Short mmCIF file of C-alpha atoms in Angstrom, two decimals:
data_model
loop_
_atom_site.label_atom_id
_atom_site.label_comp_id
_atom_site.label_asym_id
_atom_site.label_seq_id
_atom_site.Cartn_x
_atom_site.Cartn_y
_atom_site.Cartn_z
CA MET A 762 -31.87 -45.25 -28.87
CA THR A 763 -29.69 -47.80 -30.65
CA THR A 764 -26.05 -48.65 -30.30
CA ASP A 765 -23.74 -49.66 -33.11
CA LEU A 766 -22.13 -52.80 -31.66
CA SER A 767 -19.73 -52.99 -34.59
CA ALA A 768 -18.20 -49.58 -33.87
CA PRO A 769 -14.90 -49.53 -31.98
CA PRO A 770 -15.02 -48.19 -28.43
CA THR A 771 -14.45 -44.47 -28.15
CA ARG A 772 -11.60 -43.00 -26.18
CA GLY A 773 -12.27 -43.09 -22.46
CA SER A 774 -14.97 -45.75 -22.71
CA THR A 775 -14.78 -49.05 -20.81
CA THR A 776 -15.10 -52.33 -22.64
CA THR A 777 -16.47 -55.27 -20.65
CA ALA A 778 -16.76 -58.90 -21.47
CA GLY A 779 -19.86 -59.55 -23.47
CA ARG A 780 -22.67 -61.67 -22.17
CA GLY A 781 -21.97 -65.31 -22.86
CA ASN A 782 -18.18 -64.84 -23.03
CA SER A 783 -15.99 -66.30 -20.32
CA PRO A 784 -13.84 -64.06 -18.11
CA ARG A 785 -10.11 -64.34 -18.45
CA PRO A 786 -8.66 -67.08 -16.21
CA PRO A 787 -6.08 -65.98 -13.60
CA PHE A 788 -3.08 -67.15 -15.65
CA GLY A 789 -4.53 -67.09 -19.15
CA VAL A 790 -6.33 -69.81 -21.06
CA SER A 791 -3.09 -71.15 -22.55
CA VAL A 792 -1.43 -71.60 -19.15
CA VAL A 793 -4.51 -73.30 -17.68
CA SER A 794 -4.72 -75.54 -20.75
CA VAL A 795 -1.04 -76.51 -20.49
CA LEU A 796 -1.50 -77.38 -16.80
CA ALA A 797 -4.56 -79.47 -17.60
CA VAL A 798 -2.71 -81.32 -20.38
CA LEU A 799 0.23 -82.07 -18.08
CA ILE A 800 -2.16 -83.39 -15.44
CA ALA A 801 -3.90 -85.57 -18.03
CA LEU A 802 -0.58 -86.98 -19.27
CA PHE A 803 0.49 -87.63 -15.70
CA SER A 804 -2.77 -89.47 -15.03
CA LEU A 805 -2.13 -91.81 -17.95
CA ILE A 806 1.06 -93.20 -16.37
CA PRO A 807 -0.64 -96.38 -15.03
CA LEU A 808 -2.30 -97.13 -18.37
CA GLY A 809 0.97 -96.46 -20.21
CA TYR A 810 2.76 -98.75 -17.77
CA VAL A 811 0.39 -101.62 -18.53
CA VAL A 812 0.70 -101.13 -22.31
CA TYR A 813 4.50 -100.87 -22.13
CA MET A 814 4.96 -103.92 -19.90
CA THR A 815 2.66 -105.98 -22.10
CA ALA A 816 4.57 -104.97 -25.23
CA ALA A 817 7.97 -105.49 -23.55
CA THR A 818 6.98 -108.99 -22.46
CA GLY A 819 6.60 -110.10 -26.05
CA TRP A 820 3.61 -111.59 -27.79
CA ASP A 821 4.50 -115.26 -27.25
CA THR A 822 5.27 -114.86 -23.56
CA ALA A 823 2.22 -112.66 -22.99
CA VAL A 824 -0.09 -115.21 -24.65
CA GLU A 825 1.46 -118.00 -22.61
CA LEU A 826 1.01 -116.14 -19.32
CA ILE A 827 -2.48 -114.80 -20.03
CA PHE A 828 -4.05 -117.94 -21.54
CA ARG A 829 -3.24 -120.36 -18.74
CA PRO A 830 -5.50 -122.24 -16.27
CA ARG A 831 -4.69 -119.95 -13.33
CA VAL A 832 -5.88 -116.87 -15.20
CA GLY A 833 -9.04 -118.74 -16.23
CA GLU A 834 -9.70 -119.57 -12.57
CA LEU A 835 -9.22 -115.95 -11.50
CA LEU A 836 -11.39 -114.75 -14.38
CA LEU A 837 -14.20 -117.15 -13.40
CA ASN A 838 -14.02 -116.02 -9.76
CA THR A 839 -14.14 -112.36 -10.80
CA VAL A 840 -17.02 -112.80 -13.25
CA LEU A 841 -19.09 -114.80 -10.76
CA LEU A 842 -18.36 -112.29 -8.01
CA ILE A 843 -19.61 -109.44 -10.20
CA LEU A 844 -22.63 -111.37 -11.54
CA PHE A 845 -23.84 -112.19 -8.02
CA THR A 846 -22.83 -109.08 -6.10
CA VAL A 847 -23.88 -106.28 -8.45
CA PRO A 848 -27.54 -107.42 -8.81
CA LEU A 849 -27.82 -107.93 -5.04
CA CYS A 850 -26.44 -104.43 -4.44
CA LEU A 851 -28.91 -103.03 -6.98
CA ILE A 852 -31.85 -104.77 -5.30
CA LEU A 853 -30.85 -103.67 -1.79
CA GLY A 854 -29.84 -100.15 -2.84
CA VAL A 855 -32.85 -99.33 -5.00
CA GLY A 856 -35.24 -101.15 -2.69
CA GLY A 857 -33.94 -99.31 0.37
CA ALA A 858 -34.07 -95.96 -1.44
CA TRP A 859 -37.65 -96.58 -2.56
CA LEU A 860 -38.77 -97.51 0.97
CA VAL A 861 -37.14 -94.42 2.45
CA GLU A 862 -38.19 -91.87 -0.20
CA ARG A 863 -41.48 -93.16 -1.61
CA THR A 864 -43.37 -95.00 1.14
CA THR A 865 -44.89 -94.21 4.54
CA LEU A 866 -41.98 -95.98 6.25
CA ARG A 867 -41.84 -94.93 9.88
CA ALA A 868 -38.63 -93.20 11.00
CA HIS A 869 -37.66 -92.87 7.33
CA ARG A 870 -35.24 -90.02 8.09
CA ILE A 871 -33.31 -92.25 10.51
CA TRP A 872 -33.27 -95.13 8.04
CA ALA A 873 -32.06 -92.76 5.32
CA VAL A 874 -28.83 -92.20 7.26
CA LEU A 875 -28.46 -95.76 8.59
CA LEU A 876 -28.57 -97.26 5.11
CA ALA A 877 -25.62 -95.07 4.09
CA ALA A 878 -23.67 -95.82 7.29
CA PRO A 879 -22.04 -99.12 6.13
CA LEU A 880 -19.96 -97.09 3.68
CA ALA A 881 -18.02 -95.79 6.71
CA ILE A 882 -16.69 -99.29 7.37
CA PRO A 883 -13.89 -100.37 5.00
CA ALA A 884 -14.57 -103.69 3.29
CA PHE A 885 -11.48 -105.29 4.85
CA VAL A 886 -12.72 -104.29 8.32
CA ASN A 887 -16.10 -105.80 7.45
CA SER A 888 -14.34 -109.00 6.42
CA TYR A 889 -12.34 -108.99 9.66
CA ALA A 890 -15.57 -108.74 11.67
CA TRP A 891 -17.30 -111.52 9.76
CA VAL A 892 -14.28 -113.81 10.12
CA SER A 893 -14.41 -113.07 13.84
CA ALA A 894 -18.09 -114.11 13.88
CA VAL A 895 -17.74 -117.11 11.52
CA PRO A 896 -14.07 -118.24 11.29
CA SER A 897 -14.87 -120.81 8.59
CA LEU A 898 -15.88 -118.16 6.03
CA GLU A 899 -14.10 -118.54 2.70
CA GLY A 900 -14.75 -118.76 -1.01
CA LEU A 901 -17.18 -117.17 -3.43
CA GLY A 902 -20.29 -117.17 -1.22
CA SER A 903 -18.45 -115.42 1.59
CA GLY A 904 -17.00 -112.91 -0.86
CA VAL A 905 -20.47 -112.11 -2.22
CA LEU A 906 -21.87 -111.71 1.30
CA ILE A 907 -19.16 -109.33 2.52
CA ALA A 908 -18.96 -107.36 -0.74
CA THR A 909 -22.75 -106.90 -0.90
CA LEU A 910 -22.96 -105.65 2.69
CA SER A 911 -20.00 -103.33 2.10
CA TYR A 912 -20.97 -101.83 -1.26
CA PHE A 913 -24.77 -101.65 -1.54
CA PRO A 914 -24.67 -98.02 -0.21
CA LEU A 915 -22.88 -97.10 -3.46
CA VAL A 916 -26.20 -97.80 -5.18
CA TYR A 917 -28.48 -96.64 -2.37
CA ILE A 918 -26.99 -93.14 -2.05
CA PRO A 919 -27.44 -92.02 -5.70
CA ALA A 920 -30.80 -93.80 -5.97
CA ALA A 921 -32.13 -92.11 -2.82
CA ALA A 922 -30.79 -88.75 -3.99
CA THR A 923 -32.52 -89.13 -7.36
CA LEU A 924 -35.82 -90.22 -5.84
CA SER A 925 -35.78 -87.34 -3.36
CA ARG A 926 -35.55 -84.85 -6.26
CA LEU A 927 -37.71 -86.69 -8.77
CA ASP A 928 -40.85 -84.74 -9.65
CA PRO A 929 -43.76 -86.97 -8.50
CA ALA A 930 -46.06 -85.39 -11.08
CA ILE A 931 -45.01 -88.08 -13.58
CA GLU A 932 -45.98 -90.79 -11.10
CA GLN A 933 -49.30 -89.07 -10.39
CA SER A 934 -50.00 -88.85 -14.12
CA ALA A 935 -49.30 -92.55 -14.56
CA SER A 936 -51.58 -93.40 -11.63
CA ALA A 937 -54.31 -91.22 -13.11
CA LEU A 938 -54.06 -93.25 -16.31
CA GLY A 939 -54.89 -96.39 -14.35
CA LEU A 940 -51.48 -97.88 -13.62
CA GLY A 941 -51.11 -99.65 -10.29
CA ALA A 942 -48.35 -98.94 -7.77
CA TRP A 943 -46.02 -101.69 -9.01
CA ARG A 944 -46.54 -100.83 -12.67
CA VAL A 945 -45.84 -97.16 -11.88
CA PHE A 946 -42.60 -98.17 -10.19
CA PHE A 947 -41.34 -100.40 -12.99
CA ARG A 948 -42.60 -98.36 -15.95
CA VAL A 949 -42.11 -94.79 -14.64
CA VAL A 950 -39.85 -94.58 -11.58
CA LEU A 951 -37.26 -97.22 -12.45
CA PRO A 952 -36.38 -95.70 -15.86
CA GLN A 953 -35.74 -92.38 -14.10
CA LEU A 954 -33.17 -94.18 -11.94
CA ARG A 955 -31.19 -95.35 -14.95
CA LEU A 956 -28.22 -93.07 -14.32
CA ALA A 957 -28.12 -93.91 -10.61
CA ILE A 958 -28.35 -97.63 -11.33
CA THR A 959 -25.71 -97.76 -14.06
CA GLY A 960 -23.37 -95.46 -12.13
CA GLY A 961 -23.84 -97.38 -8.90
CA ALA A 962 -23.36 -100.73 -10.63
CA LEU A 963 -20.12 -99.46 -12.19
CA LEU A 964 -18.83 -98.26 -8.81
CA VAL A 965 -19.64 -101.60 -7.18
CA ALA A 966 -17.97 -103.56 -9.99
CA LEU A 967 -14.83 -101.41 -9.91
CA HIS A 968 -14.60 -101.78 -6.14
CA LEU A 969 -14.88 -105.55 -6.55
CA LEU A 970 -11.98 -105.53 -9.01
CA ALA A 971 -9.86 -103.31 -6.76
CA GLU A 972 -10.55 -104.89 -3.36
CA TYR A 973 -7.66 -106.79 -1.81
CA GLY A 974 -7.90 -107.00 1.96
CA ALA A 975 -11.49 -108.23 2.24
CA PHE A 976 -10.96 -111.15 -0.14
CA ALA A 977 -7.47 -112.04 1.07
CA MET A 978 -8.83 -112.41 4.60
CA ILE A 979 -11.39 -115.03 3.51
CA ARG A 980 -8.96 -116.75 1.13
CA PHE A 981 -10.93 -115.94 -2.00
CA ASP A 982 -8.63 -115.50 -4.99
CA THR A 983 -9.20 -112.56 -7.35
CA PHE A 984 -6.92 -110.78 -9.81
CA THR A 985 -5.94 -108.25 -7.15
CA THR A 986 -5.02 -110.83 -4.51
CA ALA A 987 -3.08 -112.85 -7.10
CA ILE A 988 -1.18 -109.78 -8.30
CA MET A 989 -0.22 -108.93 -4.72
CA VAL A 990 1.05 -112.47 -4.16
CA GLN A 991 3.10 -112.27 -7.38
CA PHE A 992 4.54 -108.91 -6.34
CA GLN A 993 5.50 -110.14 -2.87
CA SER A 994 7.16 -113.29 -4.24
CA THR A 995 8.86 -112.00 -7.40
CA PHE A 996 8.78 -108.19 -6.91
CA ASN A 997 6.74 -107.07 -9.90
CA GLY A 998 7.44 -110.10 -12.04
CA THR A 999 6.24 -110.71 -15.56
CA ALA A 1000 3.34 -112.92 -14.45
CA GLY A 1001 2.03 -110.20 -12.15
CA ASN A 1002 2.26 -107.63 -14.95
CA MET A 1003 0.20 -109.83 -17.26
CA LEU A 1004 -2.44 -110.29 -14.57
CA ALA A 1005 -2.52 -106.51 -14.22
CA SER A 1006 -3.06 -106.11 -17.97
CA VAL A 1007 -6.05 -108.48 -17.85
CA LEU A 1008 -7.43 -106.56 -14.87
CA VAL A 1009 -7.09 -103.22 -16.69
CA PHE A 1010 -8.80 -104.68 -19.75
CA PHE A 1011 -11.64 -105.80 -17.49
CA CYS A 1012 -11.98 -102.28 -16.06
CA LEU A 1013 -12.14 -100.72 -19.53
CA ILE A 1014 -14.84 -103.19 -20.57
CA LEU A 1015 -16.90 -102.17 -17.53
CA LEU A 1016 -16.50 -98.48 -18.41
CA LEU A 1017 -17.76 -99.14 -21.94
CA LEU A 1018 -20.71 -101.17 -20.66
CA GLU A 1019 -21.67 -98.40 -18.23
CA ALA A 1020 -21.49 -95.76 -20.96
CA ARG A 1021 -23.67 -97.91 -23.20
CA GLY A 1022 -26.15 -98.65 -20.42
CA ARG A 1023 -26.37 -94.99 -19.43
CA GLY A 1024 -27.67 -94.06 -22.88
CA SER A 1025 -28.26 -90.53 -24.13
CA ALA A 1026 -31.75 -89.88 -22.79
CA ARG A 1027 -32.40 -86.72 -20.79
CA TYR A 1028 -33.75 -86.94 -17.25
CA ALA A 1029 -34.14 -83.27 -16.39
CA ARG A 1030 -37.29 -81.17 -16.23
CA VAL A 1031 -37.61 -78.37 -18.74
CA GLY A 1032 -39.02 -75.11 -17.49
CA SER A 1033 -39.58 -73.63 -14.09
CA GLY A 1034 -42.41 -74.20 -11.71
CA ALA A 1035 -43.12 -75.66 -8.32
CA GLN A 1036 -42.45 -79.34 -7.90
CA ALA A 1037 -45.42 -81.34 -6.66
CA LYS A 1038 -45.24 -82.86 -3.21
CA ALA A 1039 -44.43 -86.56 -3.28
CA LEU A 1040 -47.28 -88.86 -2.27
CA ARG A 1041 -45.90 -91.71 -0.21
CA LEU A 1042 -47.28 -95.16 -0.88
CA PRO A 1043 -49.01 -96.60 2.24
CA LEU A 1044 -47.31 -99.73 3.53
CA HIS A 1045 -50.21 -100.92 5.74
CA ALA A 1046 -49.50 -104.58 6.58
CA TYR A 1047 -46.02 -104.35 5.04
CA GLN A 1048 -44.85 -101.79 7.62
CA VAL A 1049 -43.52 -104.41 10.04
CA PRO A 1050 -41.80 -106.56 7.36
CA ALA A 1051 -40.20 -103.43 5.90
CA GLN A 1052 -38.89 -102.40 9.32
CA LEU A 1053 -37.55 -105.90 9.98
CA PHE A 1054 -35.88 -106.01 6.57
CA LEU A 1055 -34.07 -102.70 7.09
CA LEU A 1056 -33.19 -103.61 10.67
CA THR A 1057 -31.65 -106.90 9.55
CA LEU A 1058 -29.77 -105.26 6.70
CA THR A 1059 -28.23 -102.49 8.82
CA ALA A 1060 -27.50 -104.92 11.67
CA LEU A 1061 -25.53 -107.19 9.32
CA ALA A 1062 -23.81 -104.41 7.37
CA PHE A 1063 -23.06 -101.94 10.17
CA GLY A 1064 -24.05 -103.35 13.56
CA LEU A 1065 -22.14 -106.65 13.35
CA PRO A 1066 -18.80 -105.10 12.25
CA LEU A 1067 -19.03 -102.40 14.90
CA PHE A 1068 -19.98 -104.96 17.57
CA PHE A 1069 -16.98 -107.20 16.88
CA VAL A 1070 -14.57 -104.28 16.67
CA LEU A 1071 -15.74 -103.14 20.13
CA ARG A 1072 -15.72 -106.73 21.40
CA TRP A 1073 -12.07 -107.22 20.40
CA ILE A 1074 -11.19 -103.88 22.01
CA VAL A 1075 -12.79 -104.98 25.28
CA ALA A 1076 -11.06 -108.36 25.06
CA GLY A 1077 -7.70 -106.71 24.51
CA GLY A 1078 -8.04 -104.40 27.50
CA THR A 1079 -6.22 -101.11 27.91
CA GLY A 1080 -3.02 -102.58 26.48
CA VAL A 1081 -4.31 -102.27 22.90
CA TRP A 1082 -4.41 -98.49 23.31
CA ALA A 1083 -0.67 -98.10 23.74
CA ALA A 1084 -0.04 -94.56 22.52
CA ASP A 1085 3.39 -95.37 21.11
CA GLU A 1086 1.70 -97.77 18.65
CA PHE A 1087 -1.60 -96.28 17.51
CA LEU A 1088 -0.77 -92.57 17.86
CA PRO A 1089 1.95 -92.54 15.12
CA ALA A 1090 -0.43 -94.43 12.81
CA LEU A 1091 -3.22 -91.93 13.48
CA LEU A 1092 -0.95 -88.93 12.94
CA GLN A 1093 0.54 -90.32 9.73
CA THR A 1094 -2.94 -91.18 8.42
CA LEU A 1095 -4.10 -87.64 9.13
CA GLY A 1096 -0.94 -86.24 7.54
CA TYR A 1097 -1.22 -88.26 4.35
CA GLY A 1098 -4.97 -87.67 4.21
CA LEU A 1099 -4.65 -83.91 4.53
CA ALA A 1100 -1.69 -83.68 2.14
CA GLY A 1101 -3.37 -85.88 -0.43
CA ALA A 1102 -6.67 -84.00 -0.16
CA LEU A 1103 -5.03 -80.59 -0.58
CA VAL A 1104 -2.80 -81.64 -3.49
CA THR A 1105 -5.62 -83.48 -5.26
CA THR A 1106 -7.99 -80.52 -4.95
CA ALA A 1107 -5.34 -78.11 -6.24
CA VAL A 1108 -4.48 -80.39 -9.17
CA ALA A 1109 -8.18 -80.69 -10.08
CA PHE A 1110 -8.66 -76.92 -10.41
CA PRO A 1111 -7.23 -76.36 -13.95
CA MET A 1112 -9.25 -79.20 -15.44
CA ALA A 1113 -12.45 -78.21 -13.63
CA TYR A 1114 -12.00 -74.59 -14.75
CA LEU A 1115 -11.65 -75.61 -18.39
CA ALA A 1116 -14.63 -77.96 -18.19
CA VAL A 1117 -16.94 -75.25 -16.80
CA ARG A 1118 -15.68 -71.99 -18.34
CA HIS A 1119 -14.34 -73.32 -21.66
CA PRO A 1120 -16.28 -76.54 -22.43
CA SER A 1121 -15.19 -78.32 -25.60
CA TRP A 1122 -14.18 -81.72 -26.90
CA PHE A 1123 -10.67 -80.86 -25.69
CA SER A 1124 -11.70 -80.34 -22.05
CA LYS A 1125 -13.94 -83.44 -22.15
CA SER A 1126 -11.05 -85.55 -23.44
CA LEU A 1127 -8.81 -84.32 -20.62
CA GLU A 1128 -11.51 -85.17 -18.08
CA LEU A 1129 -11.98 -88.65 -19.54
CA SER A 1130 -8.30 -89.48 -19.03
CA ASN A 1131 -8.70 -88.93 -15.29
CA TYR A 1132 -11.83 -91.05 -15.05
CA ILE A 1133 -10.11 -93.93 -16.86
CA THR A 1134 -7.15 -93.85 -14.48
CA SER A 1135 -9.31 -93.57 -11.36
CA SER A 1136 -11.20 -96.68 -12.47
CA LEU A 1137 -7.99 -98.73 -12.30
CA PRO A 1138 -7.41 -100.68 -9.07
CA GLY A 1139 -4.99 -99.24 -6.56
CA ILE A 1140 -2.65 -102.18 -7.02
CA VAL A 1141 -2.19 -101.34 -10.74
CA VAL A 1142 -1.47 -97.69 -9.93
CA GLY A 1143 0.93 -98.82 -7.22
CA LEU A 1144 2.79 -101.20 -9.54
CA ALA A 1145 3.03 -98.46 -12.17
CA PHE A 1146 4.65 -96.04 -9.73
CA VAL A 1147 6.98 -98.74 -8.41
CA THR A 1148 8.23 -99.51 -11.93
CA VAL A 1149 8.45 -95.90 -13.14
CA SER A 1150 10.20 -94.64 -10.02
CA ILE A 1151 12.75 -97.48 -9.95
CA ARG A 1152 13.60 -97.28 -13.65
CA LEU A 1153 13.43 -93.53 -14.30
CA VAL A 1154 13.91 -91.72 -10.98
CA PRO A 1155 15.15 -94.26 -8.42
CA GLY A 1156 15.82 -91.52 -5.92
CA VAL A 1157 12.10 -90.98 -5.31
CA TYR A 1158 11.19 -94.65 -4.86
CA GLN A 1159 9.37 -95.24 -1.57
CA THR A 1160 9.10 -91.57 -0.72
CA ALA A 1161 6.08 -89.72 0.60
CA GLY A 1162 5.85 -87.72 -2.63
CA VAL A 1163 5.32 -90.83 -4.76
CA LEU A 1164 2.62 -92.10 -2.39
CA VAL A 1165 0.78 -88.76 -2.47
CA ALA A 1166 1.07 -88.73 -6.29
CA ALA A 1167 -0.60 -92.16 -6.39
CA TYR A 1168 -3.40 -90.87 -4.15
CA VAL A 1169 -3.89 -87.96 -6.54
CA LEU A 1170 -4.37 -90.25 -9.53
CA LEU A 1171 -6.65 -92.64 -7.66
CA PHE A 1172 -8.99 -90.03 -6.22
CA LEU A 1173 -8.76 -87.03 -8.54
CA PRO A 1174 -12.35 -87.42 -9.88
CA ARG A 1175 -13.75 -87.06 -6.35
CA ALA A 1176 -12.32 -83.56 -6.19
CA LEU A 1177 -12.93 -82.83 -9.88
CA VAL A 1178 -16.67 -83.55 -9.77
CA ASN A 1179 -17.16 -81.35 -6.72
CA LEU A 1180 -15.06 -78.51 -8.10
CA ARG A 1181 -16.90 -78.61 -11.39
CA ALA A 1182 -20.22 -78.30 -9.56
CA GLY A 1183 -18.87 -75.46 -7.40
CA LEU A 1184 -17.48 -73.51 -10.36
CA ALA A 1185 -20.76 -73.97 -12.21
CA GLN A 1186 -22.52 -72.26 -9.30
CA ALA A 1187 -20.08 -69.33 -9.32
CA PRO A 1188 -21.59 -67.01 -11.99
CA LYS A 1189 -18.95 -65.97 -14.47
CA GLU A 1190 -20.72 -62.61 -14.76
CA LEU A 1191 -19.43 -61.71 -11.28
CA ASP A 1192 -15.89 -62.46 -12.41
CA GLU A 1193 -16.47 -60.40 -15.54
CA ALA A 1194 -17.79 -57.52 -13.45
CA ALA A 1195 -14.74 -57.61 -11.18
CA GLN A 1196 -12.39 -57.56 -14.17
CA SER A 1197 -14.35 -54.74 -15.84
CA LEU A 1198 -13.83 -52.68 -12.67
CA GLY A 1199 -10.09 -52.98 -13.13
CA LYS A 1200 -9.34 -56.00 -10.95
CA PRO A 1201 -6.58 -58.23 -12.35
CA PRO A 1202 -7.74 -61.71 -13.39
CA LEU A 1203 -5.85 -63.38 -10.52
CA LEU A 1204 -7.35 -61.06 -7.89
CA SER A 1205 -10.88 -61.37 -9.28
CA PHE A 1206 -10.47 -65.16 -9.39
CA ILE A 1207 -9.41 -65.29 -5.73
CA ARG A 1208 -12.04 -62.87 -4.46
CA VAL A 1209 -14.96 -64.12 -6.55
CA THR A 1210 -14.62 -67.55 -8.17
CA LEU A 1211 -12.39 -69.18 -5.57
CA ARG A 1212 -14.46 -67.81 -2.73
CA LEU A 1213 -17.77 -69.03 -4.16
CA SER A 1214 -16.42 -72.46 -5.06
CA ALA A 1215 -14.65 -72.96 -1.72
CA PRO A 1216 -17.48 -75.04 -0.13
CA ALA A 1217 -17.50 -77.43 -3.08
CA ALA A 1218 -13.70 -77.64 -2.98
CA ALA A 1219 -13.86 -78.44 0.73
CA GLY A 1220 -16.43 -81.15 0.08
CA GLY A 1221 -14.25 -82.71 -2.60
CA ALA A 1222 -11.20 -82.56 -0.34
CA ALA A 1223 -13.19 -84.27 2.42
CA LEU A 1224 -14.13 -87.13 0.11
CA VAL A 1225 -10.50 -87.54 -0.99
CA PHE A 1226 -9.47 -87.56 2.68
CA LEU A 1227 -12.00 -90.33 3.36
CA ALA A 1228 -10.66 -92.43 0.49
CA ILE A 1229 -7.03 -92.01 1.56
CA THR A 1230 -7.86 -92.94 5.16
CA ASN A 1231 -9.16 -96.34 4.03
CA GLU A 1232 -6.73 -97.00 1.13
CA LEU A 1233 -4.68 -100.16 1.57
CA THR A 1234 -3.10 -101.69 -1.56
CA ALA A 1235 -1.29 -98.66 -3.02
CA THR A 1236 -0.14 -97.71 0.48
CA LEU A 1237 1.29 -101.19 1.07
CA LEU A 1238 3.21 -101.00 -2.22
CA LEU A 1239 4.48 -97.41 -2.11
CA SER A 1240 4.73 -96.24 1.49
CA PRO A 1241 8.22 -95.30 2.71
CA ASN A 1242 9.96 -97.58 5.19
CA GLY A 1243 8.63 -96.92 8.66
CA THR A 1244 5.27 -95.60 7.46
CA ARG A 1245 2.42 -96.66 9.71
CA THR A 1246 -1.11 -95.74 8.70
CA LEU A 1247 -4.30 -96.98 10.31
CA ALA A 1248 -5.03 -99.22 7.32
CA THR A 1249 -1.55 -100.77 7.09
CA GLU A 1250 -1.25 -101.30 10.85
CA PHE A 1251 -4.70 -102.88 10.94
CA TRP A 1252 -3.70 -105.17 8.08
CA SER A 1253 -0.39 -106.08 9.68
CA LYS A 1254 -1.95 -107.08 12.99
CA SER A 1255 -4.99 -108.83 11.53
CA SER A 1256 -2.69 -110.84 9.22
CA GLU A 1257 -0.90 -112.04 12.33
CA ILE A 1258 -4.29 -113.06 13.83
CA ASP A 1259 -3.85 -110.36 16.47
CA TYR A 1260 -7.49 -109.32 16.26
CA SER A 1261 -7.45 -107.45 19.56
CA GLY A 1262 -4.45 -105.43 18.45
CA ALA A 1263 -6.11 -104.64 15.12
CA ALA A 1264 -9.40 -103.47 16.65
CA PRO A 1265 -8.32 -99.92 17.73
CA TYR A 1266 -7.15 -99.15 14.19
CA ALA A 1267 -10.45 -100.39 12.79
CA LEU A 1268 -12.41 -98.23 15.22
CA LEU A 1269 -10.36 -95.13 14.41
CA MET A 1270 -10.92 -95.66 10.67
CA ILE A 1271 -14.66 -95.93 11.26
CA LEU A 1272 -14.70 -92.78 13.42
CA LEU A 1273 -12.76 -90.84 10.78
CA SER A 1274 -14.95 -92.15 7.96
CA ALA A 1275 -18.36 -91.62 9.57
CA PRO A 1276 -18.61 -87.81 9.20
CA MET A 1277 -17.23 -87.97 5.65
CA THR A 1278 -19.82 -90.61 4.75
CA TYR A 1279 -22.59 -88.37 6.07
CA LEU A 1280 -21.15 -85.49 4.03
CA LEU A 1281 -21.20 -87.67 0.91
CA PHE A 1282 -24.84 -88.60 1.57
CA GLN A 1283 -25.90 -84.96 2.03
CA GLN A 1284 -23.87 -83.78 -0.94
CA SER A 1285 -25.39 -86.38 -3.25
CA LYS A 1286 -28.84 -84.98 -2.52
CA LYS A 1287 -27.70 -81.47 -3.38
CA VAL A 1288 -26.12 -82.62 -6.64
CA ALA A 1289 -29.29 -84.50 -7.58
CA GLY A 1290 -31.24 -81.27 -7.27
CA GLN A 1291 -29.02 -79.30 -9.63
#
């Protein structure tokens, strides 16, 4: 029996969405597209601010302010910081991931979590602990030390996730062809880690450009610390704006280098079938050195900061736990974190829906705008909102809404990536079936798509919450008068050399960040398997 697909449906028949077509979105494709475009335009505010301020300054003045010895000094510091820190993070991250996932390392499951743990400690808390241990720390070497110990998990987590899901059959084939263990690693395994390495290196570099507190504490000048000094002395003066334009240019160069380094090669298996069980390389005599190496690394990156935080708490006694001081900071941090996480996740929905259900150059362009903005340091986003709010809508300057809006722009990709993965796992055929049974698009979206993507949305919201909890620069610039978050109170007290008073805020940030860091580690392994 055949069916004429070109014939119109007869009276009383039911027409369903054809296979391969997308179900109707809850508010129509045009409405979702308009929302996504508005979000993309909103996300370009910081970049537009930099372009406008550079143009308004005038070519002669801009050249004079950019091409001066101070900018050259900051540029040299930044380049050297990146050139030393990124390779060290790559070595520690990839090396740690390989030991955990591909060798007979004892207690490898425990080490897998411990190597991700330093990410729960904000870099400025790490710097505070190291200054407590060695008060004379300052300069480039100290910056490289603290940044490496703070950011190597950004390489370790994606590298470990990739190795855990990498089909070992390719390694076994290389070994069968006579390649030794080291040649297999460099010629077979390492190329498979290309995406993890380039992505991790980009994240580390962008964090180095954005970090303020860690480098200010050890008196190491970078673009971000210099911009903050300019803002505090001249309130968003021309010199600070020109430094911000150089910093943004630097970020865009890093994005282009990462895209070029990532390449267009495919790293996925084609076809189904059972994945072979990974054969772990015996460590033999290297078991003890490997254990000592990981023990030293985690002790320096996680143990030392935690030790000095607890030491300062003990030294301060019960007085540092005065509820009228730390409780408002904790509650406001939780409030801003929850509000920012919910708003960011909601804002990410239209763009994620278009990217998954209606992929095109249009949806990819909208996504790219958010990634560009999120790569900008928090201080640039903060300066943009300060300028825009004062000049266009002065009534909203230093309000909670402006601060939450800045959080949305800074951390939107964290929610967007998770939502995109969650929507991709929600079969559109179920939505089509619900609509073919007479359910309105909005109801079918809530009962089917939203329900199935809820875990991914919750994961993205948790990661946004973690980022907001530890955010410092944008909060310092935009927070309303009287705002007290854990990060700003910690910074205020540590700047006054009240290390005992700062310790409770540091500990609370670590306790809030730890479960979110574990969630990020577990989620990365799931994403690597998709």
